[in-house]
Amino acid sequence: MISHAVYFVALPIGNREDITRRALDVLGDVDTICCEDTRHTAPLLAHYGIRKPLLSLHEHNERERAGQVADRAEAGERFAVVSDAGMPGVSDPGYRLVTELQRRGISYTVLPGPSAVVTALVGSALPSDSFYFGGFLPVKKGKRRTLLSCAAEQSCTSIFYESPYRMAGTLKELAEMHPEVQVCVARELTKVHEQFHRGTAAELAEQFARQPMKGEMVLLIGGCNALPKERCSGQE
Ligand code: SAM
Protein backbone atom coordinates (compact mmCIF):
# COMPACT_ATOMS: atom_id res chain seq x y z
CA MET A 1 0.00 0.00 0.00
CA ILE A 2 2.65 2.52 1.05
CA SER A 3 5.11 3.17 -1.77
CA HIS A 4 6.06 6.82 -1.18
CA ALA A 5 7.93 8.38 1.70
CA VAL A 6 5.47 11.24 2.23
CA TYR A 7 1.77 11.59 1.41
CA PHE A 8 0.00 14.97 1.34
CA VAL A 9 -3.58 14.06 2.24
CA ALA A 10 -6.68 16.25 1.85
CA LEU A 11 -9.11 16.16 4.79
CA PRO A 12 -12.78 17.23 4.96
CA ILE A 13 -13.63 20.95 5.08
CA GLY A 14 -16.62 20.36 7.35
CA ASN A 15 -18.46 17.12 6.67
CA ARG A 16 -16.41 14.30 8.16
CA GLU A 17 -17.71 11.82 5.61
CA ASP A 18 -15.87 13.67 2.81
CA ILE A 19 -12.76 11.50 2.98
CA THR A 20 -11.54 9.01 0.41
CA ARG A 21 -10.91 5.33 1.06
CA ARG A 22 -7.35 5.81 -0.11
CA ALA A 23 -6.85 8.65 2.37
CA LEU A 24 -8.07 6.41 5.22
CA ASP A 25 -5.81 3.56 4.08
CA VAL A 26 -2.76 5.80 3.89
CA LEU A 27 -3.45 7.52 7.22
CA GLY A 28 -3.78 4.07 8.76
CA ASP A 29 -0.55 2.77 7.20
CA VAL A 30 2.01 5.56 7.68
CA ASP A 31 4.27 5.74 10.73
CA THR A 32 3.61 9.40 11.60
CA ILE A 33 1.05 12.05 10.68
CA CYS A 34 2.18 15.68 10.46
CA CYS A 35 -0.65 18.08 11.30
CA GLU A 36 -1.12 21.75 12.11
CA ASP A 37 -2.78 21.32 15.49
CA THR A 38 -2.71 17.96 17.22
CA ARG A 39 -5.74 18.94 19.38
CA HIS A 40 -7.75 19.45 16.19
CA THR A 41 -6.55 16.42 14.20
CA ALA A 42 -6.51 13.76 16.96
CA PRO A 43 -10.33 13.75 17.41
CA LEU A 44 -10.88 13.66 13.65
CA LEU A 45 -8.56 10.66 13.29
CA ALA A 46 -10.25 9.00 16.28
CA HIS A 47 -13.56 9.38 14.41
CA TYR A 48 -12.03 7.21 11.66
CA GLY A 49 -10.57 4.77 14.20
CA ILE A 50 -6.99 5.88 13.44
CA ARG A 51 -4.39 6.30 16.19
CA LYS A 52 -0.94 7.36 15.08
CA PRO A 53 1.94 9.43 16.44
CA LEU A 54 1.31 13.08 15.49
CA LEU A 55 3.98 15.66 14.72
CA SER A 56 3.10 19.34 14.63
CA LEU A 57 3.82 21.14 11.37
CA HIS A 58 2.41 24.66 11.20
CA GLU A 59 3.24 28.01 9.65
CA HIS A 60 5.64 28.92 12.50
CA ASN A 61 7.77 25.75 12.41
CA GLU A 62 7.41 24.50 8.84
CA ARG A 63 10.87 25.60 7.70
CA GLU A 64 12.59 23.72 10.53
CA ARG A 65 10.19 20.75 10.38
CA ALA A 66 10.68 20.33 6.63
CA GLY A 67 14.35 19.41 7.18
CA GLN A 68 13.52 17.10 10.09
CA VAL A 69 10.76 15.27 8.21
CA ALA A 70 13.02 14.92 5.16
CA ASP A 71 15.84 13.48 7.34
CA ARG A 72 13.47 10.99 8.95
CA ALA A 73 11.92 10.06 5.60
CA GLU A 74 15.41 9.36 4.24
CA ALA A 75 15.94 7.05 7.22
CA GLY A 76 12.83 5.05 6.23
CA GLU A 77 9.98 6.60 8.25
CA ARG A 78 6.72 7.04 6.32
CA PHE A 79 4.65 10.22 6.76
CA ALA A 80 1.25 11.64 5.95
CA VAL A 81 0.86 15.41 6.00
CA VAL A 82 -2.53 16.98 6.68
CA SER A 83 -3.78 20.45 7.57
CA ASP A 84 -6.71 21.37 9.80
CA ALA A 85 -9.05 21.14 6.82
CA GLY A 86 -8.95 20.67 3.07
CA MET A 87 -5.82 20.38 0.99
CA PRO A 88 -2.47 20.91 2.73
CA GLY A 89 -0.43 23.56 0.91
CA VAL A 90 -3.51 25.56 -0.15
CA SER A 91 -3.45 28.59 2.18
CA ASP A 92 -2.04 26.10 4.68
CA PRO A 93 1.42 24.64 5.47
CA GLY A 94 2.87 22.18 2.95
CA TYR A 95 4.73 24.25 0.36
CA ARG A 96 8.07 24.37 2.21
CA LEU A 97 8.02 20.65 2.91
CA VAL A 98 7.15 19.68 -0.66
CA THR A 99 9.98 21.83 -2.03
CA GLU A 100 12.44 20.27 0.44
CA LEU A 101 11.35 16.75 -0.58
CA GLN A 102 11.57 17.65 -4.23
CA ARG A 103 15.03 19.19 -3.74
CA ARG A 104 16.33 16.05 -2.03
CA GLY A 105 14.69 13.61 -4.43
CA ILE A 106 12.50 12.03 -1.72
CA SER A 107 9.40 10.38 -3.16
CA TYR A 108 6.06 11.97 -2.30
CA THR A 109 2.55 12.12 -3.67
CA VAL A 110 -0.69 14.02 -3.13
CA LEU A 111 -4.04 12.40 -2.34
CA PRO A 112 -6.73 14.65 -3.81
CA GLY A 113 -9.84 15.58 -1.88
CA PRO A 114 -11.85 18.51 -0.56
CA SER A 115 -10.72 22.10 -0.87
CA ALA A 116 -12.87 25.14 -0.18
CA VAL A 117 -11.71 26.96 -3.31
CA VAL A 118 -13.06 24.52 -5.90
CA THR A 119 -16.11 23.57 -3.84
CA ALA A 120 -17.09 27.25 -3.63
CA LEU A 121 -16.39 27.83 -7.33
CA VAL A 122 -18.64 25.04 -8.56
CA GLY A 123 -21.49 26.00 -6.22
CA SER A 124 -21.24 29.74 -6.89
CA ALA A 125 -22.94 29.59 -10.30
CA LEU A 126 -20.25 32.01 -11.53
CA PRO A 127 -18.23 31.09 -14.64
CA SER A 128 -16.04 28.13 -13.66
CA ASP A 129 -14.14 27.50 -16.90
CA SER A 130 -11.23 29.63 -15.70
CA PHE A 131 -10.50 31.22 -12.35
CA TYR A 132 -7.91 33.09 -10.31
CA PHE A 133 -7.32 32.05 -6.69
CA GLY A 134 -5.78 34.79 -4.53
CA GLY A 135 -5.64 32.93 -1.19
CA PHE A 136 -6.46 35.14 1.81
CA LEU A 137 -7.25 38.75 0.93
CA PRO A 138 -4.60 41.08 2.34
CA VAL A 139 -5.61 43.00 5.46
CA LYS A 140 -3.89 46.21 4.26
CA LYS A 141 -6.51 48.44 2.72
CA GLY A 142 -4.53 49.63 -0.31
CA LYS A 143 -3.51 46.14 -1.47
CA ARG A 144 -6.98 44.76 -0.81
CA ARG A 145 -8.66 47.50 -2.83
CA THR A 146 -6.28 46.95 -5.75
CA LEU A 147 -6.93 43.20 -5.74
CA LEU A 148 -10.70 43.64 -5.49
CA SER A 149 -10.75 46.15 -8.30
CA CYS A 150 -8.57 43.94 -10.55
CA ALA A 151 -10.84 40.98 -9.81
CA ALA A 152 -13.91 42.88 -10.98
CA GLU A 153 -12.16 43.81 -14.24
CA GLN A 154 -10.72 40.37 -15.05
CA SER A 155 -12.48 38.07 -17.47
CA CYS A 156 -12.31 35.03 -15.15
CA THR A 157 -13.86 34.42 -11.74
CA SER A 158 -11.64 35.43 -8.80
CA ILE A 159 -11.71 33.57 -5.51
CA PHE A 160 -10.45 34.73 -2.10
CA TYR A 161 -10.52 33.36 1.41
CA GLU A 162 -11.78 36.05 3.77
CA SER A 163 -12.38 36.31 7.51
CA PRO A 164 -16.05 36.50 8.57
CA TYR A 165 -15.11 39.59 10.64
CA ARG A 166 -13.96 41.47 7.54
CA MET A 167 -16.44 40.19 4.96
CA ALA A 168 -19.02 43.00 5.39
CA GLY A 169 -16.31 45.68 5.06
CA THR A 170 -14.76 43.96 2.05
CA LEU A 171 -18.09 43.76 0.24
CA LYS A 172 -18.67 47.46 1.01
CA GLU A 173 -15.26 48.36 -0.46
CA LEU A 174 -15.96 46.29 -3.57
CA ALA A 175 -19.44 47.81 -3.96
CA GLU A 176 -17.99 51.35 -3.76
CA MET A 177 -15.74 50.58 -6.74
CA HIS A 178 -17.84 48.09 -8.76
CA PRO A 179 -21.43 48.00 -7.49
CA GLU A 180 -22.75 45.86 -10.35
CA VAL A 181 -20.16 43.10 -10.37
CA GLN A 182 -21.58 39.62 -9.67
CA VAL A 183 -20.50 38.19 -6.33
CA CYS A 184 -21.01 35.01 -4.33
CA VAL A 185 -20.17 34.39 -0.68
CA ALA A 186 -19.96 30.63 -0.06
CA ARG A 187 -20.41 29.96 3.64
CA GLU A 188 -19.99 26.86 5.83
CA LEU A 189 -19.44 24.59 2.84
CA THR A 190 -20.37 20.91 3.34
CA LYS A 191 -21.77 21.74 6.81
CA VAL A 192 -25.38 21.76 8.01
CA HIS A 193 -25.77 25.50 7.47
CA GLU A 194 -24.08 25.70 4.05
CA GLN A 195 -25.22 28.75 2.09
CA PHE A 196 -24.40 30.45 -1.20
CA HIS A 197 -25.23 34.18 -1.06
CA ARG A 198 -25.40 35.54 -4.60
CA GLY A 199 -26.05 38.96 -6.08
CA THR A 200 -24.34 42.15 -7.16
CA ALA A 201 -21.63 43.61 -4.93
CA ALA A 202 -24.08 46.36 -3.91
CA GLU A 203 -26.78 43.83 -2.97
CA LEU A 204 -24.46 41.62 -0.92
CA ALA A 205 -22.82 44.62 0.77
CA GLU A 206 -26.27 45.74 1.86
CA GLN A 207 -27.24 42.22 3.01
CA PHE A 208 -24.04 41.72 5.05
CA ALA A 209 -24.28 45.23 6.57
CA ARG A 210 -27.83 44.46 7.72
CA GLN A 211 -27.05 40.99 9.01
CA PRO A 212 -23.39 40.20 9.78
CA MET A 213 -22.68 36.49 9.24
CA LYS A 214 -20.43 34.04 11.04
CA GLY A 215 -18.67 30.88 9.93
CA GLU A 216 -16.06 30.07 7.31
CA MET A 217 -16.41 31.97 4.07
CA VAL A 218 -15.11 32.21 0.53
CA LEU A 219 -15.58 35.34 -1.58
CA LEU A 220 -16.05 34.87 -5.34
CA ILE A 221 -16.08 37.79 -7.76
CA GLY A 222 -17.56 37.13 -11.14
CA GLY A 223 -15.40 39.43 -13.23
CA CYS A 224 -16.66 40.90 -16.42
CA ASN A 225 -17.55 37.55 -18.04
CA ALA A 226 -20.40 37.31 -15.55
CA LEU A 227 -21.77 40.67 -16.78
CA PRO A 228 -23.69 41.29 -20.03
CA LYS A 229 -21.29 40.92 -23.01
CA GLU A 230 -20.96 44.60 -23.94
CA ARG A 231 -19.64 45.38 -20.40
CA CYS A 232 -16.54 43.17 -20.77
CA SER A 233 -13.89 44.95 -22.81
CA GLY A 234 -11.43 41.98 -22.70
CA GLN A 235 -14.00 39.54 -24.05
CA GLU A 236 -13.98 38.25 -27.64
N1 SAM B 1 -6.50 24.18 2.99
C1 SAM B 1 -7.86 24.65 2.97
C2 SAM B 1 -8.50 24.32 1.62
O1 SAM B 1 -7.99 23.47 0.90
O2 SAM B 1 -9.53 24.88 1.32
C3 SAM B 1 -7.94 26.14 3.28
C4 SAM B 1 -7.43 26.49 4.63
S1 SAM B 1 -7.48 28.19 5.00
C5 SAM B 1 -6.45 28.25 6.43
C6 SAM B 1 -9.07 28.37 5.74
C7 SAM B 1 -10.02 29.20 4.90
O3 SAM B 1 -10.60 28.38 3.90
C8 SAM B 1 -11.19 29.75 5.70
O4 SAM B 1 -10.87 30.98 6.32
C9 SAM B 1 -12.25 29.93 4.61
O5 SAM B 1 -12.01 31.10 3.88
C10 SAM B 1 -11.96 28.71 3.72
N2 SAM B 1 -12.77 27.56 4.16
C11 SAM B 1 -12.32 26.42 4.72
N3 SAM B 1 -13.36 25.59 4.97
C12 SAM B 1 -14.47 26.23 4.55
C13 SAM B 1 -15.86 25.90 4.54
N4 SAM B 1 -16.31 24.74 5.04
N5 SAM B 1 -16.73 26.80 4.02
C14 SAM B 1 -16.30 27.97 3.52
N6 SAM B 1 -15.00 28.34 3.51
C15 SAM B 1 -14.10 27.48 4.02
Coordinates of C-alpha atoms and ligand atoms in Angstrom, one line a residue:
M1 CA 0.0 0.0 0.0
I2 CA 2.7 2.5 1.0
S3 CA 5.1 3.2 -1.8
H4 CA 6.1 6.8 -1.2
A5 CA 7.9 8.4 1.7
V6 CA 5.5 11.2 2.2
Y7 CA 1.8 11.6 1.4
F8 CA 0.0 15.0 1.3
V9 CA -3.6 14.1 2.2
A10 CA -6.7 16.2 1.8
L11 CA -9.1 16.2 4.8
P12 CA -12.8 17.2 5.0
I13 CA -13.6 21.0 5.1
G14 CA -16.6 20.4 7.4
N15 CA -18.5 17.1 6.7
R16 CA -16.4 14.3 8.2
E17 CA -17.7 11.8 5.6
D18 CA -15.9 13.7 2.8
I19 CA -12.8 11.5 3.0
T20 CA -11.5 9.0 0.4
R21 CA -10.9 5.3 1.1
R22 CA -7.4 5.8 -0.1
A23 CA -6.9 8.6 2.4
L24 CA -8.1 6.4 5.2
D25 CA -5.8 3.6 4.1
V26 CA -2.8 5.8 3.9
L27 CA -3.5 7.5 7.2
G28 CA -3.8 4.1 8.8
D29 CA -0.6 2.8 7.2
V30 CA 2.0 5.6 7.7
D31 CA 4.3 5.7 10.7
T32 CA 3.6 9.4 11.6
I33 CA 1.1 12.1 10.7
C34 CA 2.2 15.7 10.5
C35 CA -0.6 18.1 11.3
E36 CA -1.1 21.7 12.1
D37 CA -2.8 21.3 15.5
T38 CA -2.7 18.0 17.2
R39 CA -5.7 18.9 19.4
H40 CA -7.7 19.4 16.2
T41 CA -6.5 16.4 14.2
A42 CA -6.5 13.8 17.0
P43 CA -10.3 13.8 17.4
L44 CA -10.9 13.7 13.6
L45 CA -8.6 10.7 13.3
A46 CA -10.2 9.0 16.3
H47 CA -13.6 9.4 14.4
Y48 CA -12.0 7.2 11.7
G49 CA -10.6 4.8 14.2
I50 CA -7.0 5.9 13.4
R51 CA -4.4 6.3 16.2
K52 CA -0.9 7.4 15.1
P53 CA 1.9 9.4 16.4
L54 CA 1.3 13.1 15.5
L55 CA 4.0 15.7 14.7
S56 CA 3.1 19.3 14.6
L57 CA 3.8 21.1 11.4
H58 CA 2.4 24.7 11.2
E59 CA 3.2 28.0 9.7
H60 CA 5.6 28.9 12.5
N61 CA 7.8 25.7 12.4
E62 CA 7.4 24.5 8.8
R63 CA 10.9 25.6 7.7
E64 CA 12.6 23.7 10.5
R65 CA 10.2 20.7 10.4
A66 CA 10.7 20.3 6.6
G67 CA 14.3 19.4 7.2
Q68 CA 13.5 17.1 10.1
V69 CA 10.8 15.3 8.2
A70 CA 13.0 14.9 5.2
D71 CA 15.8 13.5 7.3
R72 CA 13.5 11.0 9.0
A73 CA 11.9 10.1 5.6
E74 CA 15.4 9.4 4.2
A75 CA 15.9 7.1 7.2
G76 CA 12.8 5.0 6.2
E77 CA 10.0 6.6 8.3
R78 CA 6.7 7.0 6.3
F79 CA 4.7 10.2 6.8
A80 CA 1.2 11.6 6.0
V81 CA 0.9 15.4 6.0
V82 CA -2.5 17.0 6.7
S83 CA -3.8 20.4 7.6
D84 CA -6.7 21.4 9.8
A85 CA -9.1 21.1 6.8
G86 CA -9.0 20.7 3.1
M87 CA -5.8 20.4 1.0
P88 CA -2.5 20.9 2.7
G89 CA -0.4 23.6 0.9
V90 CA -3.5 25.6 -0.2
S91 CA -3.4 28.6 2.2
D92 CA -2.0 26.1 4.7
P93 CA 1.4 24.6 5.5
G94 CA 2.9 22.2 3.0
Y95 CA 4.7 24.2 0.4
R96 CA 8.1 24.4 2.2
L97 CA 8.0 20.6 2.9
V98 CA 7.1 19.7 -0.7
T99 CA 10.0 21.8 -2.0
E100 CA 12.4 20.3 0.4
L101 CA 11.4 16.7 -0.6
Q102 CA 11.6 17.7 -4.2
R103 CA 15.0 19.2 -3.7
R104 CA 16.3 16.1 -2.0
G105 CA 14.7 13.6 -4.4
I106 CA 12.5 12.0 -1.7
S107 CA 9.4 10.4 -3.2
Y108 CA 6.1 12.0 -2.3
T109 CA 2.6 12.1 -3.7
V110 CA -0.7 14.0 -3.1
L111 CA -4.0 12.4 -2.3
P112 CA -6.7 14.7 -3.8
G113 CA -9.8 15.6 -1.9
P114 CA -11.9 18.5 -0.6
S115 CA -10.7 22.1 -0.9
A116 CA -12.9 25.1 -0.2
V117 CA -11.7 27.0 -3.3
V118 CA -13.1 24.5 -5.9
T119 CA -16.1 23.6 -3.8
A120 CA -17.1 27.2 -3.6
L121 CA -16.4 27.8 -7.3
V122 CA -18.6 25.0 -8.6
G123 CA -21.5 26.0 -6.2
S124 CA -21.2 29.7 -6.9
A125 CA -22.9 29.6 -10.3
L126 CA -20.2 32.0 -11.5
P127 CA -18.2 31.1 -14.6
S128 CA -16.0 28.1 -13.7
D129 CA -14.1 27.5 -16.9
S130 CA -11.2 29.6 -15.7
F131 CA -10.5 31.2 -12.4
Y132 CA -7.9 33.1 -10.3
F133 CA -7.3 32.1 -6.7
G134 CA -5.8 34.8 -4.5
G135 CA -5.6 32.9 -1.2
F136 CA -6.5 35.1 1.8
L137 CA -7.3 38.7 0.9
P138 CA -4.6 41.1 2.3
V139 CA -5.6 43.0 5.5
K140 CA -3.9 46.2 4.3
K141 CA -6.5 48.4 2.7
G142 CA -4.5 49.6 -0.3
K143 CA -3.5 46.1 -1.5
R144 CA -7.0 44.8 -0.8
R145 CA -8.7 47.5 -2.8
T146 CA -6.3 46.9 -5.7
L147 CA -6.9 43.2 -5.7
L148 CA -10.7 43.6 -5.5
S149 CA -10.7 46.2 -8.3
C150 CA -8.6 43.9 -10.5
A151 CA -10.8 41.0 -9.8
A152 CA -13.9 42.9 -11.0
E153 CA -12.2 43.8 -14.2
Q154 CA -10.7 40.4 -15.1
S155 CA -12.5 38.1 -17.5
C156 CA -12.3 35.0 -15.1
T157 CA -13.9 34.4 -11.7
S158 CA -11.6 35.4 -8.8
I159 CA -11.7 33.6 -5.5
F160 CA -10.5 34.7 -2.1
Y161 CA -10.5 33.4 1.4
E162 CA -11.8 36.1 3.8
S163 CA -12.4 36.3 7.5
P164 CA -16.1 36.5 8.6
Y165 CA -15.1 39.6 10.6
R166 CA -14.0 41.5 7.5
M167 CA -16.4 40.2 5.0
A168 CA -19.0 43.0 5.4
G169 CA -16.3 45.7 5.1
T170 CA -14.8 44.0 2.1
L171 CA -18.1 43.8 0.2
K172 CA -18.7 47.5 1.0
E173 CA -15.3 48.4 -0.5
L174 CA -16.0 46.3 -3.6
A175 CA -19.4 47.8 -4.0
E176 CA -18.0 51.3 -3.8
M177 CA -15.7 50.6 -6.7
H178 CA -17.8 48.1 -8.8
P179 CA -21.4 48.0 -7.5
E180 CA -22.7 45.9 -10.3
V181 CA -20.2 43.1 -10.4
Q182 CA -21.6 39.6 -9.7
V183 CA -20.5 38.2 -6.3
C184 CA -21.0 35.0 -4.3
V185 CA -20.2 34.4 -0.7
A186 CA -20.0 30.6 -0.1
R187 CA -20.4 30.0 3.6
E188 CA -20.0 26.9 5.8
L189 CA -19.4 24.6 2.8
T190 CA -20.4 20.9 3.3
K191 CA -21.8 21.7 6.8
V192 CA -25.4 21.8 8.0
H193 CA -25.8 25.5 7.5
E194 CA -24.1 25.7 4.1
Q195 CA -25.2 28.8 2.1
F196 CA -24.4 30.5 -1.2
H197 CA -25.2 34.2 -1.1
R198 CA -25.4 35.5 -4.6
G199 CA -26.0 39.0 -6.1
T200 CA -24.3 42.2 -7.2
A201 CA -21.6 43.6 -4.9
A202 CA -24.1 46.4 -3.9
E203 CA -26.8 43.8 -3.0
L204 CA -24.5 41.6 -0.9
A205 CA -22.8 44.6 0.8
E206 CA -26.3 45.7 1.9
Q207 CA -27.2 42.2 3.0
F208 CA -24.0 41.7 5.0
A209 CA -24.3 45.2 6.6
R210 CA -27.8 44.5 7.7
Q211 CA -27.1 41.0 9.0
P212 CA -23.4 40.2 9.8
M213 CA -22.7 36.5 9.2
K214 CA -20.4 34.0 11.0
G215 CA -18.7 30.9 9.9
E216 CA -16.1 30.1 7.3
M217 CA -16.4 32.0 4.1
V218 CA -15.1 32.2 0.5
L219 CA -15.6 35.3 -1.6
L220 CA -16.0 34.9 -5.3
I221 CA -16.1 37.8 -7.8
G222 CA -17.6 37.1 -11.1
G223 CA -15.4 39.4 -13.2
C224 CA -16.7 40.9 -16.4
N225 CA -17.6 37.6 -18.0
A226 CA -20.4 37.3 -15.6
L227 CA -21.8 40.7 -16.8
P228 CA -23.7 41.3 -20.0
K229 CA -21.3 40.9 -23.0
E230 CA -21.0 44.6 -23.9
R231 CA -19.6 45.4 -20.4
C232 CA -16.5 43.2 -20.8
S233 CA -13.9 44.9 -22.8
G234 CA -11.4 42.0 -22.7
Q235 CA -14.0 39.5 -24.1
E236 CA -14.0 38.3 -27.6
Ligands
SAM1 N1 -6.5 24.2 3.0 C1 -7.9 24.7 3.0 C2 -8.5 24.3 1.6 O1 -8.0 23.5 0.9 O2 -9.5 24.9 1.3 C3 -7.9 26.1 3.3 C4 -7.4 26.5 4.6 S1 -7.5 28.2 5.0 C5 -6.5 28.2 6.4 C6 -9.1 28.4 5.7 C7 -10.0 29.2 4.9 O3 -10.6 28.4 3.9 C8 -11.2 29.8 5.7 O4 -10.9 31.0 6.3 C9 -12.2 29.9 4.6 O5 -12.0 31.1 3.9 C10 -12.0 28.7 3.7 N2 -12.8 27.6 4.2 C11 -12.3 26.4 4.7 N3 -13.4 25.6 5.0 C12 -14.5 26.2 4.5 C13 -15.9 25.9 4.5 N4 -16.3 24.7 5.0 N5 -16.7 26.8 4.0 C14 -16.3 28.0 3.5 N6 -15.0 28.3 3.5 C15 -14.1 27.5 4.0

